[in-house]
Coordinates of C-alpha atoms in Angstrom, one line a residue:
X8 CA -2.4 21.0 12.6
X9 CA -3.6 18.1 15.0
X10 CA -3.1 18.7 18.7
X11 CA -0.3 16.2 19.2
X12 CA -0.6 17.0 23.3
X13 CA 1.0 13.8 24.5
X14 CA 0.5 11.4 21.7
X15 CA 3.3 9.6 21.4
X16 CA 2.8 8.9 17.4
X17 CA 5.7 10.3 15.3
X18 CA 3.1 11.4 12.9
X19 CA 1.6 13.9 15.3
X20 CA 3.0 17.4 16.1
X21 CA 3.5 17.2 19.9
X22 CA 3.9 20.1 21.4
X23 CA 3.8 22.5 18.1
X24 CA 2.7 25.8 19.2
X25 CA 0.9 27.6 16.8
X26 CA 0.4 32.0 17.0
X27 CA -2.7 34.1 16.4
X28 CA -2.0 36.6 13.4
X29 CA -1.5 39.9 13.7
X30 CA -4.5 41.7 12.9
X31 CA -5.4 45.2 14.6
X32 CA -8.2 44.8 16.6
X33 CA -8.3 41.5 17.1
X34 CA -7.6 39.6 19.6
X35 CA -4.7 37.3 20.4
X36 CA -2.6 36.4 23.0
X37 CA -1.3 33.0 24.5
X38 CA 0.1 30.7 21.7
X39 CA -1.4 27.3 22.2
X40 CA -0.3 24.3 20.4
X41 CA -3.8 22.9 20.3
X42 CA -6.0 25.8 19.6
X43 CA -4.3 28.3 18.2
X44 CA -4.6 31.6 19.6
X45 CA -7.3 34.2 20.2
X46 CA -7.8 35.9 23.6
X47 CA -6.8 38.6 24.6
X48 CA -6.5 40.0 28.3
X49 CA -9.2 42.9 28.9
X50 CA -8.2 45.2 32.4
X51 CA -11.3 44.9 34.9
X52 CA -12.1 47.7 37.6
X53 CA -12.5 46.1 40.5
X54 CA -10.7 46.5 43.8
X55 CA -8.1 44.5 45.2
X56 CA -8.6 40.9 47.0
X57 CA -6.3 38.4 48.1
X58 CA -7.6 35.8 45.4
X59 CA -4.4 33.7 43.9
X60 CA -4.0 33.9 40.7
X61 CA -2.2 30.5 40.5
X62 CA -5.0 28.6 41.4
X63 CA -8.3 30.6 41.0
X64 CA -8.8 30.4 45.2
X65 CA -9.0 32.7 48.0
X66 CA -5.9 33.5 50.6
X67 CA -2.7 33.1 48.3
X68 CA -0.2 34.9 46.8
X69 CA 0.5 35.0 43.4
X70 CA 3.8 33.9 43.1
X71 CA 3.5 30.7 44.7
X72 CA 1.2 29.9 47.7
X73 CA -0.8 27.1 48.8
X74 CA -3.9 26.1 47.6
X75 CA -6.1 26.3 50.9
X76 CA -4.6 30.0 52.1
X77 CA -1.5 29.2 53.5
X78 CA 2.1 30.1 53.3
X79 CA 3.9 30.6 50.4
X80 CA 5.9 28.1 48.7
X81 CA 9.6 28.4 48.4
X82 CA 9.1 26.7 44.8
X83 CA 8.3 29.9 43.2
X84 CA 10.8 29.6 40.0
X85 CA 9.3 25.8 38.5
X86 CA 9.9 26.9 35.0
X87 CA 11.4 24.2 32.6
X88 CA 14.0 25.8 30.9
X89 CA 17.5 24.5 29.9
X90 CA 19.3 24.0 33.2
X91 CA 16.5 25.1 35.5
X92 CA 16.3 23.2 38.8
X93 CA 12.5 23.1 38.0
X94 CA 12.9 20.8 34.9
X95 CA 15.8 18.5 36.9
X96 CA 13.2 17.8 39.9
X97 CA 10.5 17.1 37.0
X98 CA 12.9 14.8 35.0
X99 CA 14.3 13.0 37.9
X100 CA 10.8 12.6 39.4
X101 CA 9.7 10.7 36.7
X102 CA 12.6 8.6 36.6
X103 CA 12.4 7.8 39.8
X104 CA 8.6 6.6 39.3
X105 CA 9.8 4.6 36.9
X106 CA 12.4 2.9 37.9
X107 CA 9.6 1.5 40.9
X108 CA 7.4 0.5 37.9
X109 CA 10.3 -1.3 36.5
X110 CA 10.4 -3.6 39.8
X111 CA 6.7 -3.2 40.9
X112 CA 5.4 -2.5 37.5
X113 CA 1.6 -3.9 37.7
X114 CA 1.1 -3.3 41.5
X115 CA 2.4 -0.4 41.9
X116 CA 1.5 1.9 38.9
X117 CA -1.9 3.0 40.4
X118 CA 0.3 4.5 43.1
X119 CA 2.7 6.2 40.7
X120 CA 0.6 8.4 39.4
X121 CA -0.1 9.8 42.8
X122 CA 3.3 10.1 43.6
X123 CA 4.5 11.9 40.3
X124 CA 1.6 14.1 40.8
X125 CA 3.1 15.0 44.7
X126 CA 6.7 14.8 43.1
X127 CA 6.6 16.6 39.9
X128 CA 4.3 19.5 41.3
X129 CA 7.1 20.5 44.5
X130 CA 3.9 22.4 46.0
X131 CA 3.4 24.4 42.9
X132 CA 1.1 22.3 40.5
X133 CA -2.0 23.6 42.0
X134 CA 0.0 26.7 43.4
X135 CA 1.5 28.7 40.9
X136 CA 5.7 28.4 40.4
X137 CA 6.1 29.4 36.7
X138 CA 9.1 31.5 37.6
X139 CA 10.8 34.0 35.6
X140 CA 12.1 32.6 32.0
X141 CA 15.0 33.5 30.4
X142 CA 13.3 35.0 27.6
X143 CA 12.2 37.9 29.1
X144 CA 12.2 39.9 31.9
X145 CA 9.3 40.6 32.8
X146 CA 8.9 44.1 33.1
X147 CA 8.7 44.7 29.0
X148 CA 6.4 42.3 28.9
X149 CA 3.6 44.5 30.9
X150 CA 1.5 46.7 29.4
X151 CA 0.4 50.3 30.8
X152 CA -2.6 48.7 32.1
X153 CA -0.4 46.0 33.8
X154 CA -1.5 43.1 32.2
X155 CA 0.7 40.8 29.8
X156 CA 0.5 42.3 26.3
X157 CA -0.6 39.9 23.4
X158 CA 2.4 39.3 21.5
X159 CA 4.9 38.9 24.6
X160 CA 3.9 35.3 24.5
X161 CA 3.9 35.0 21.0
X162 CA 7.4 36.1 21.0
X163 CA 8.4 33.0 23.4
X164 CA 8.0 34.8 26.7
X165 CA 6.0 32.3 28.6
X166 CA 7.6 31.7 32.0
X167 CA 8.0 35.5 32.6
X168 CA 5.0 36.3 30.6
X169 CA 2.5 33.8 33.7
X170 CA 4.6 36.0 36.2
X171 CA 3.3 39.1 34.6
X172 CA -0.5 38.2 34.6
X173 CA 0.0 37.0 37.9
X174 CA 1.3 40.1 39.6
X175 CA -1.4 42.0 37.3
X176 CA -4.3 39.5 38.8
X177 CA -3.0 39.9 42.4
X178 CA -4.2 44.0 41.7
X179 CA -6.9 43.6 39.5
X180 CA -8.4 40.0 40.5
X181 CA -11.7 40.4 38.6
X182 CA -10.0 41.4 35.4
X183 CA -11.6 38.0 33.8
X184 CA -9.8 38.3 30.7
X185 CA -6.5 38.1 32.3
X186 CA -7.7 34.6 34.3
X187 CA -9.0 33.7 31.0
X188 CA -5.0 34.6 29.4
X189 CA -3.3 32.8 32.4
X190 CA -5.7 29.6 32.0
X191 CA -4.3 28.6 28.3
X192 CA -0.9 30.1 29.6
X193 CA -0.7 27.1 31.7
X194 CA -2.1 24.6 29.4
X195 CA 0.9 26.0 27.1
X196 CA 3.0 25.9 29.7
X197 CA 2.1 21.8 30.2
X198 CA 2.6 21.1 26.3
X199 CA 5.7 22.8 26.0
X200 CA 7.4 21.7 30.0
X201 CA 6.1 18.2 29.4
X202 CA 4.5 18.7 32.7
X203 CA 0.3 17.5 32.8
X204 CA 0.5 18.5 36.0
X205 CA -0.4 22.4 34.8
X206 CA -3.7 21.6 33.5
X207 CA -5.8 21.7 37.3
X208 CA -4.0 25.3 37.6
X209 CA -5.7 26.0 33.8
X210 CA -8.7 24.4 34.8
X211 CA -9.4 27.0 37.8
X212 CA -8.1 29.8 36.3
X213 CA -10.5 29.4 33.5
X214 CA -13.0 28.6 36.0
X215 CA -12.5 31.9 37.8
X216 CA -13.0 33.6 34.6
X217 CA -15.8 32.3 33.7
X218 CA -17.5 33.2 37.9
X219 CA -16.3 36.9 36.9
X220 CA -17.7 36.7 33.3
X221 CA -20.4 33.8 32.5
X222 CA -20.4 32.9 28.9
X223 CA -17.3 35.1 27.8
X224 CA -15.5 33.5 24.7
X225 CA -12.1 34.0 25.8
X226 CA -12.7 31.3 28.6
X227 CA -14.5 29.4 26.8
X228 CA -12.2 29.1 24.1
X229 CA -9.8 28.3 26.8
X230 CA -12.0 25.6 27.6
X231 CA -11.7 24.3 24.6
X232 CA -7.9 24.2 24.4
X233 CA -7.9 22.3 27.9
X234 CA -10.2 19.8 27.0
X235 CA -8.4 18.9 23.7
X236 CA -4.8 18.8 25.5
X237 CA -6.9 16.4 28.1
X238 CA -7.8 14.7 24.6
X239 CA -11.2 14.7 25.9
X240 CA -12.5 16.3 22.0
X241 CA -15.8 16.1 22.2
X242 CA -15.7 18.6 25.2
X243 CA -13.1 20.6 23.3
X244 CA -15.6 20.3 20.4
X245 CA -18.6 21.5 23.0
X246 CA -16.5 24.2 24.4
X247 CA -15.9 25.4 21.1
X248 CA -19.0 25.8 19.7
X249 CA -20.1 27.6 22.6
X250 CA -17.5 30.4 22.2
X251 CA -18.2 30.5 19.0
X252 CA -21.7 31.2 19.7
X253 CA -21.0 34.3 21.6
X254 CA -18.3 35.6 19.0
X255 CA -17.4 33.8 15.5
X256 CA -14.3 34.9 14.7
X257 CA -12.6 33.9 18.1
X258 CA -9.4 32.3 16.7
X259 CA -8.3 29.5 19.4
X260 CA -12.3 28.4 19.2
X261 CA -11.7 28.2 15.5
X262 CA -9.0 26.3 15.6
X263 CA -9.9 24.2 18.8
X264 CA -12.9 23.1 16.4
X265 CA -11.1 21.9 13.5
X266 CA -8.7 20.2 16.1
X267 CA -11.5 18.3 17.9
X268 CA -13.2 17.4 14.6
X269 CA -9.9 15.8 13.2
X270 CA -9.3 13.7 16.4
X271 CA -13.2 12.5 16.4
X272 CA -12.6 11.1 12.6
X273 CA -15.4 13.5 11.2
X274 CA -12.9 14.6 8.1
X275 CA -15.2 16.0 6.5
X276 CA -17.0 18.5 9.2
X277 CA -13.0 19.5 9.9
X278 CA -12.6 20.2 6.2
X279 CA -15.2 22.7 6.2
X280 CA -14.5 24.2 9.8
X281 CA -10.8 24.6 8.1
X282 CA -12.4 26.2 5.5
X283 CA -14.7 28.3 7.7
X284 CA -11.9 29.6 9.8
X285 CA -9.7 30.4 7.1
X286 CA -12.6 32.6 5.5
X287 CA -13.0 34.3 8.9
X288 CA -9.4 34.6 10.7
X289 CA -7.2 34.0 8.1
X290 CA -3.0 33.0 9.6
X291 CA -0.3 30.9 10.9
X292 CA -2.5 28.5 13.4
X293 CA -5.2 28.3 10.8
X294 CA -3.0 27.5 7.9
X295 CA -1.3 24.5 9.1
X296 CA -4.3 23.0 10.3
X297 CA -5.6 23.5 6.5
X298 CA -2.8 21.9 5.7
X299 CA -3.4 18.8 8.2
X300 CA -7.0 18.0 6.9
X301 CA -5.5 17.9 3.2
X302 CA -2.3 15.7 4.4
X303 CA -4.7 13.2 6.0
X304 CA -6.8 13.2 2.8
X305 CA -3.4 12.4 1.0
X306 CA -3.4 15.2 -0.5
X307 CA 0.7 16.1 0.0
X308 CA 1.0 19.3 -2.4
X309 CA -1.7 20.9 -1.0
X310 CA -0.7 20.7 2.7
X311 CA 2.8 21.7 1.6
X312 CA 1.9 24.7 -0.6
X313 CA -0.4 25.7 2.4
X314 CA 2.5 25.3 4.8
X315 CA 4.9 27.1 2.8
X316 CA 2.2 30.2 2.2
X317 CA 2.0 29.9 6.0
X318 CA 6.0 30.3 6.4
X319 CA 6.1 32.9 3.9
X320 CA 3.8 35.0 6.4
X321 CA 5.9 33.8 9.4
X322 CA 6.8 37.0 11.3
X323 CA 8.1 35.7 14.7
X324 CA 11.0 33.3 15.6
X325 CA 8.7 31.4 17.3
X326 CA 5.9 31.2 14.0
X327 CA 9.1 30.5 11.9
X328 CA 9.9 27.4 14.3
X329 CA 6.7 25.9 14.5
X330 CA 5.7 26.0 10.1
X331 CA 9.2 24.9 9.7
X332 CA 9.4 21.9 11.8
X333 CA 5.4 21.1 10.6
X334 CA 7.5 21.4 6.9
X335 CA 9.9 19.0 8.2
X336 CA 7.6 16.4 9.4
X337 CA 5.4 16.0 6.2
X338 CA 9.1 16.0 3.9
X339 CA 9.8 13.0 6.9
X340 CA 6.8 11.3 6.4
X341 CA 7.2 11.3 2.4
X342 CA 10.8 9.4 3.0
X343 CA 12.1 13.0 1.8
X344 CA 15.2 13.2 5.0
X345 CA 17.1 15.9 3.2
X346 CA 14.2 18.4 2.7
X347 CA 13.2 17.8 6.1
X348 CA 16.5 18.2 7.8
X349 CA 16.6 21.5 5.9
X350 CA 13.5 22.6 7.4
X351 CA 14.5 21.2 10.9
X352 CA 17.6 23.4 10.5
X353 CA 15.6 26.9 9.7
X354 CA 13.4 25.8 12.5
X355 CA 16.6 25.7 15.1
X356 CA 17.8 29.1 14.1
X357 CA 15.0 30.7 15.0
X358 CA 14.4 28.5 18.0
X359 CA 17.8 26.5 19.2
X360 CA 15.5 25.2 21.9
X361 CA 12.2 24.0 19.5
X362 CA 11.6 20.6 21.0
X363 CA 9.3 19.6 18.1
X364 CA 12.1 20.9 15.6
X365 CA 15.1 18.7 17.8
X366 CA 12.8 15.4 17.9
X367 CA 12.4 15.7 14.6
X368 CA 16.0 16.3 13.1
X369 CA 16.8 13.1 15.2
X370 CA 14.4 10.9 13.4
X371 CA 15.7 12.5 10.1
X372 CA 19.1 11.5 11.1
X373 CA 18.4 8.0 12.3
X374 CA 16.3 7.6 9.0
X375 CA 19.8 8.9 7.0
X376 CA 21.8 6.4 8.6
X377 CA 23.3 9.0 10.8
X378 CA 22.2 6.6 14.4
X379 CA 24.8 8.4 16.6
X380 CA 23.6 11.3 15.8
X381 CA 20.0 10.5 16.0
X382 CA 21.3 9.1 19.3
X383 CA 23.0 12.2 21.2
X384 CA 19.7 14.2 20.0
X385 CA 17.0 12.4 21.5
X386 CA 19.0 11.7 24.3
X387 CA 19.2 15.6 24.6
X388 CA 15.2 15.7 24.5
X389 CA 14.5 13.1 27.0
X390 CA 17.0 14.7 29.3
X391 CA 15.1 17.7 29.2
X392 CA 11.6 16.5 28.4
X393 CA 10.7 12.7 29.0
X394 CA 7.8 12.4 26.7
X395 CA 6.6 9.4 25.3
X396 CA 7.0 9.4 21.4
X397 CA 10.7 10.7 21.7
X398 CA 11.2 8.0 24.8
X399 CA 9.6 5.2 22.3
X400 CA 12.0 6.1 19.3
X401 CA 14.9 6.6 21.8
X402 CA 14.4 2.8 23.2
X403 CA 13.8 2.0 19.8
X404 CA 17.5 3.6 18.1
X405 CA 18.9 2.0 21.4
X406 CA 17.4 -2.0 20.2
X407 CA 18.4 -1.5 16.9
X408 CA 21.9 -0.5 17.9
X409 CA 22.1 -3.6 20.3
X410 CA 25.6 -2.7 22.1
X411 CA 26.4 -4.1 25.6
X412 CA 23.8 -2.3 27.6
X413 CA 21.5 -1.2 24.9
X414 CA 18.4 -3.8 25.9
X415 CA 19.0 -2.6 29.4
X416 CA 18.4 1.6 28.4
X417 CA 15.8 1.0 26.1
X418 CA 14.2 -1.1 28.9
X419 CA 14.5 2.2 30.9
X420 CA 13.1 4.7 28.2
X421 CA 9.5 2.2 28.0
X422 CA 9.6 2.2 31.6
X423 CA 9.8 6.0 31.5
X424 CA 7.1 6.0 29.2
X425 CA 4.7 4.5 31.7
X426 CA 5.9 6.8 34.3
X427 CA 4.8 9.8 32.0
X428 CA 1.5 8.1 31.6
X429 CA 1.0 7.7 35.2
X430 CA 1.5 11.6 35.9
X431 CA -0.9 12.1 32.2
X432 CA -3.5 10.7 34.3
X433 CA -2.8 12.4 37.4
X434 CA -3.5 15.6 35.3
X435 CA -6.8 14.9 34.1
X436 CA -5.2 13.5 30.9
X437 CA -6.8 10.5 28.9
X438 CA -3.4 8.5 28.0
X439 CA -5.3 5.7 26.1
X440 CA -3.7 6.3 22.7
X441 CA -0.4 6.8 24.5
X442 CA -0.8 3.5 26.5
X443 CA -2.2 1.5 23.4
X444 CA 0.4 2.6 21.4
X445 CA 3.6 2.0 23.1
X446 CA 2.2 -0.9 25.3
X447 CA 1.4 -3.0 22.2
X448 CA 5.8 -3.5 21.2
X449 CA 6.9 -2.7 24.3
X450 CA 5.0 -3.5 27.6
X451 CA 1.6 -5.0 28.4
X452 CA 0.0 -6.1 24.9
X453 CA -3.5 -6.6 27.2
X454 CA -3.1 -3.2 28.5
X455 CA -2.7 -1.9 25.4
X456 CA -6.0 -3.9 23.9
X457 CA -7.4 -2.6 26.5
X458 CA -6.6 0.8 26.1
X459 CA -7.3 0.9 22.4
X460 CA -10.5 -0.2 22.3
X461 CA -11.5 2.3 25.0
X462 CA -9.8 5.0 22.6
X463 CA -11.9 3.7 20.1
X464 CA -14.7 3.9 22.0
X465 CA -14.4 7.0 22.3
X466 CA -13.3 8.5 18.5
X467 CA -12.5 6.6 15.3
X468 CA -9.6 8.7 14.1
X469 CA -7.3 6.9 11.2
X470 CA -4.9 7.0 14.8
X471 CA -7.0 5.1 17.0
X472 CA -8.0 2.7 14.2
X473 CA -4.6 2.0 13.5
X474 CA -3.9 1.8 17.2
X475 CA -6.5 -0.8 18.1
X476 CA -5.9 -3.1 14.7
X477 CA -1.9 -3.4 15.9
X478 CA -3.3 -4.0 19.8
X479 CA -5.6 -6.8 17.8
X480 CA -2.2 -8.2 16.4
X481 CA -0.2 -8.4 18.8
X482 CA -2.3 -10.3 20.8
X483 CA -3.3 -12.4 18.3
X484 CA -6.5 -11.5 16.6
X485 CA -5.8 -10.6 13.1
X486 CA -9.6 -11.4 11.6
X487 CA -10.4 -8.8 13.6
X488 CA -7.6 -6.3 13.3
X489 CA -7.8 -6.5 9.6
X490 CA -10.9 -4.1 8.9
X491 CA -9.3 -1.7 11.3
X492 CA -5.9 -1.8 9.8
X493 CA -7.9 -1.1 6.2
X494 CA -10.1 1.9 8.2
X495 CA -6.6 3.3 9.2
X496 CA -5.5 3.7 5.3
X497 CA -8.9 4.7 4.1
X498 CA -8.4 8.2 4.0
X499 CA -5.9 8.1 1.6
X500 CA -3.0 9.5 4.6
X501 CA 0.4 8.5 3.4
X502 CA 1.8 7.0 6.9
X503 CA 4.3 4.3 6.2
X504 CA 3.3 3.0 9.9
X505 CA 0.1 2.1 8.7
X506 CA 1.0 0.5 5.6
X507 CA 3.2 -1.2 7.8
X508 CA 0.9 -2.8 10.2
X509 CA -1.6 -3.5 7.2
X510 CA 1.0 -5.5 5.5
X511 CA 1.7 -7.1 8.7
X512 CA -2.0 -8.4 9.7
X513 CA -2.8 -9.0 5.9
X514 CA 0.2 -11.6 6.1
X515 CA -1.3 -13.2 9.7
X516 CA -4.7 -13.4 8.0
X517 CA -3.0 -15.3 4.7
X518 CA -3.5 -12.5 2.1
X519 CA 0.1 -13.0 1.1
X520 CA 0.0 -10.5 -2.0
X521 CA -2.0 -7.8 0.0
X522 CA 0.5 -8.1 2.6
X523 CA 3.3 -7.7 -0.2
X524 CA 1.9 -4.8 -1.5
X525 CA 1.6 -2.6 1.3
X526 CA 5.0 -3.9 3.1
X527 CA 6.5 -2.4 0.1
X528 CA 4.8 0.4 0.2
X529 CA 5.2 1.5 3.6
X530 CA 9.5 1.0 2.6
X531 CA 9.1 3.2 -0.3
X532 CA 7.2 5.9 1.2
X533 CA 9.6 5.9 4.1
X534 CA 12.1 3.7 4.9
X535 CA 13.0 5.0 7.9
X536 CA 9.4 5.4 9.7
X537 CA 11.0 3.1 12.7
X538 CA 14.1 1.5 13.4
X539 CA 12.8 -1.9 14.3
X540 CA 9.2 -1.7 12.2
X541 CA 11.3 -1.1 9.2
X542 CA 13.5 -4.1 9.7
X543 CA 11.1 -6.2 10.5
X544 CA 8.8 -5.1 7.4
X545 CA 12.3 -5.8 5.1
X546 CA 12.7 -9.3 6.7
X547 CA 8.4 -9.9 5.8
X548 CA 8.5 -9.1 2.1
X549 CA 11.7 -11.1 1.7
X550 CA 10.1 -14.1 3.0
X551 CA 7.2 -13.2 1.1
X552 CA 8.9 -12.5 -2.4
X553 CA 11.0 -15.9 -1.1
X554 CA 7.6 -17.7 -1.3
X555 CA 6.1 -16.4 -4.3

């Protein structure tokens, strides 16, 4: 699977978490959306200090202090669970970000991000705060030794599972492995919470590792997963190499690496790194990323035979969630709506909660004509989660309906979007793709040429080529769009997007029966890929056929 992280692309799996197998003697522990799994906490022997484990420093205490030493911070329980008062301050933070952007849009975004950061974090972003979850309680979560067991976070336990490590670093502070564990924890615990704001905690605990135990692959690995949730992939790619340097069959490093390869555009290097770390740690994280390389090669049945051998061998709720909603998006992006709202549905009875598996049922729906329903479900998300692709496609349902009020709420969900950005950013996160993608319909089409080409700059993915030829477009440059746009369909990847915006530019450039050809293709792949794209690529072949 790609690491989705914050993309705001329906086609990517955001926050997907994938599970290390279950193999004895091998290690596994945090589930990590990005890079699979693969470290495992080891107990170290030295005495106590008063090191924080929330933030890698000297003079805190473990369950929420501040950074420099000092007191600790009442905002101990920041978990983002249904109903917790840690998601509301997080969700209303960012809506109060952006509703300043909405008045003060280009002055005063600079500043946003500095506030969100201040806002969102409450005094526990570089403190600690991941309180205890309702999952679990804790206590069965700890081994004999006193660190987290591997599976408890497998299982779902993540909130209570951080609290665990923590009280087990605050007794054993130069138990690396454990820093290492609580490092990709928090990056987890970003993806999953919708909250960037985690990665600097992840960055230190990994760094604290790493002063206890230079060169150790569980760090390193976690490395790895940071950098690609940062999307910076050619660290996650450098990070990843070097753990697997000091131990090959390290599964997070395995999978970090085929995830960094497939976001750099090097297909083929991820096609054999897929088929590396299926020969060495065969399972769940390193199946559906199998799967990924061979949908992106437009190879369908193979990514769904691998995806349904990976389901098969599903053994947790929280595997069972993740394969099945990775099922459902490759039926949704074949136009198959039925098959994947059949998938979404096994997904929610393991997990009622799957965010991935909830955004995705509500594109189903609004693709099946079902909009109200499409409606109250993303509107559910967003409540709990305000991330960019399920604020896009919320705005998005809310133009196409076009009630009294509509304009004004989809107005608010973009706004939201650049909100989210700002705070990206404040975490150490390139937003680029984000920016380029949702500013090119629905804000600043400079920004998002701007943002585009510096994603480009960067990797040429089939995403960020089809990114910066739409950015091109929109602003007016379809000569030079157009050899992106054909870069983006290259590999063979059936995305009805792409066809889309292919059809689109071909028509701006004159190639009237290009343009007809892959306008009707993107329809008949998937009709429903977006509310407005696939009105507006029904209303651009009639004129088209009109003029034949």
């Amino acid at each position: 699977m790609p690491p989705r992280t914050t993309d705001s692309s329906p086609e990517r799996r955001d926050t997907d978490r994938p599970h290390p197998d279950q193999e004895p003697g091998r290690e596994r522990s945090v589930p990590d959306p990005e890079a699979g799994a693969g470290t495992g906490a080891r107990v170290g022997q030295a005495p106590h200090s008063t090191e924080d484990p929330d933030t890698g420093q000297g003079g805190g205490s473990a369950d929420g202090a501040t950074g420099s030493g000092g007191a600790p911070s009442d905002d101990t329980a920041d978990t983002a669970d249904t109903g917790d008062p840690g998601v509301d301050r997080r969700v209303a933070a960012v809506r109060r970000a952006a509703e300043g952007g909405r008045r003060w849009r280009t002055a005063q975004l600079a500043g946003c991000a500095a506030l969100l950061a201040v806002a969102l974090t409450g005094g526990a972003v570089a403190f600690g705060g991941a309180g205890g979850g309702t999952t679990g309680t804790g206590v069965d979560t700890v081994s004999a030794a006193g660190a987290l067991t591997p599976g408890a976070l497998a299982r779902g336990d993540l909130d209570s599972g951080i609290v665990s490590l923590q009280k087990h670093l605050r007794t054993q502070p130069r138990d690396f492995g454990s820093w290492a564990t609580l490092g990709v924890a928090y990056v987890e615990q970003a993806r999953t919470k919708g909250d960037p704001s985690r990665y600097p905690q992840a960055e230190r605990a990994l760094k604290r590792s790493l002063e206890l135990e230079p060169d150790n692959d569980q760090a390193l690995a976690g490395r790895a997963a940071l950098a690609a949730a940062r999307h910076d992939f050619t660290g996650a790619l450098k990070h990843a190499d070097r753990a697997l340097k000091q131990n090959p069959y390290n599964e997070r490093a395995l999978c970090s690496r085929v995830d960094a390869l497939v976001e750099l555009g090097r297909y083929d290097d991820a096609a054999e790194a897929a088929r590396t770390a299926d020969d060495r740690r065969p399972g769940v994280p390193v199946f559906t990323r199998y799967a990924y390389v061979h949908e992106l090669r437009g190879d369908v049945r193979t990514a769904r035979a691998v995806l349904e051998r990976a389901l098969s061998q599903a053994d947790s709720p929280a595997d069972v969630a993740y394969v099945a909603t990775a099922l459902g998006q490759l039926a949704w992006n074949q136009g198959e709506y039925k098959t994947a709202l059949g998938h979404y549905a096994r997904a929610l009875a393991a997990d009622e909660e799957y965010l991935p598996a909830l955004e995705g049922r509500a594109r189903a729906q609004a693709a099946s004509g079902d909009r109200t329903a499409a409606v109250e479900g993303l509107e559910r998300v967003v409540a709990r989660f305000p991330l960019p692709g399920p604020l896009v496609a919320l705005g998005e349902l809310y133009e196409d309906r076009g009630a009294d009020g509509d304009r004004a709420k989809a107005g608010d969900q973009y706004a939201l979007v650049d909100a989210w950005t700002a705070l990206a950013r404040a975490g150490g996160v390139n937003a680029d793709l984000d920016t380029a993608m949702a500013a090119a319909d629905h804000g600043d089409k400079k920004e998002a040429l701007r943002a585009a080409r510096a994603e480009w700059n960067r990797r040429h993915s089939v995403h960020t080529a089809d990114a910066l030829a739409w950015a091109l477009h929109v602003n007016g440059r379809d000569e030079e769009a157009l050899p992106y746009a054909r870069r983006a369909t290259a590999t063979g990847y059936r995305n009805a997007a792409f066809l889309y915006h292919r059809g689109v530019i071909e028509r701006a450039t004159g190639d009237d029966r290009e343009a007809r050809t892959h306008l009707k293709a993107a329809l008949e792949l998937n009709s429903g890929f977006s509310p407005l794209g696939a009105r507006e690529a029904r209303t651009a072949l009639k004129d088209l056929e009109g003029t034949r």
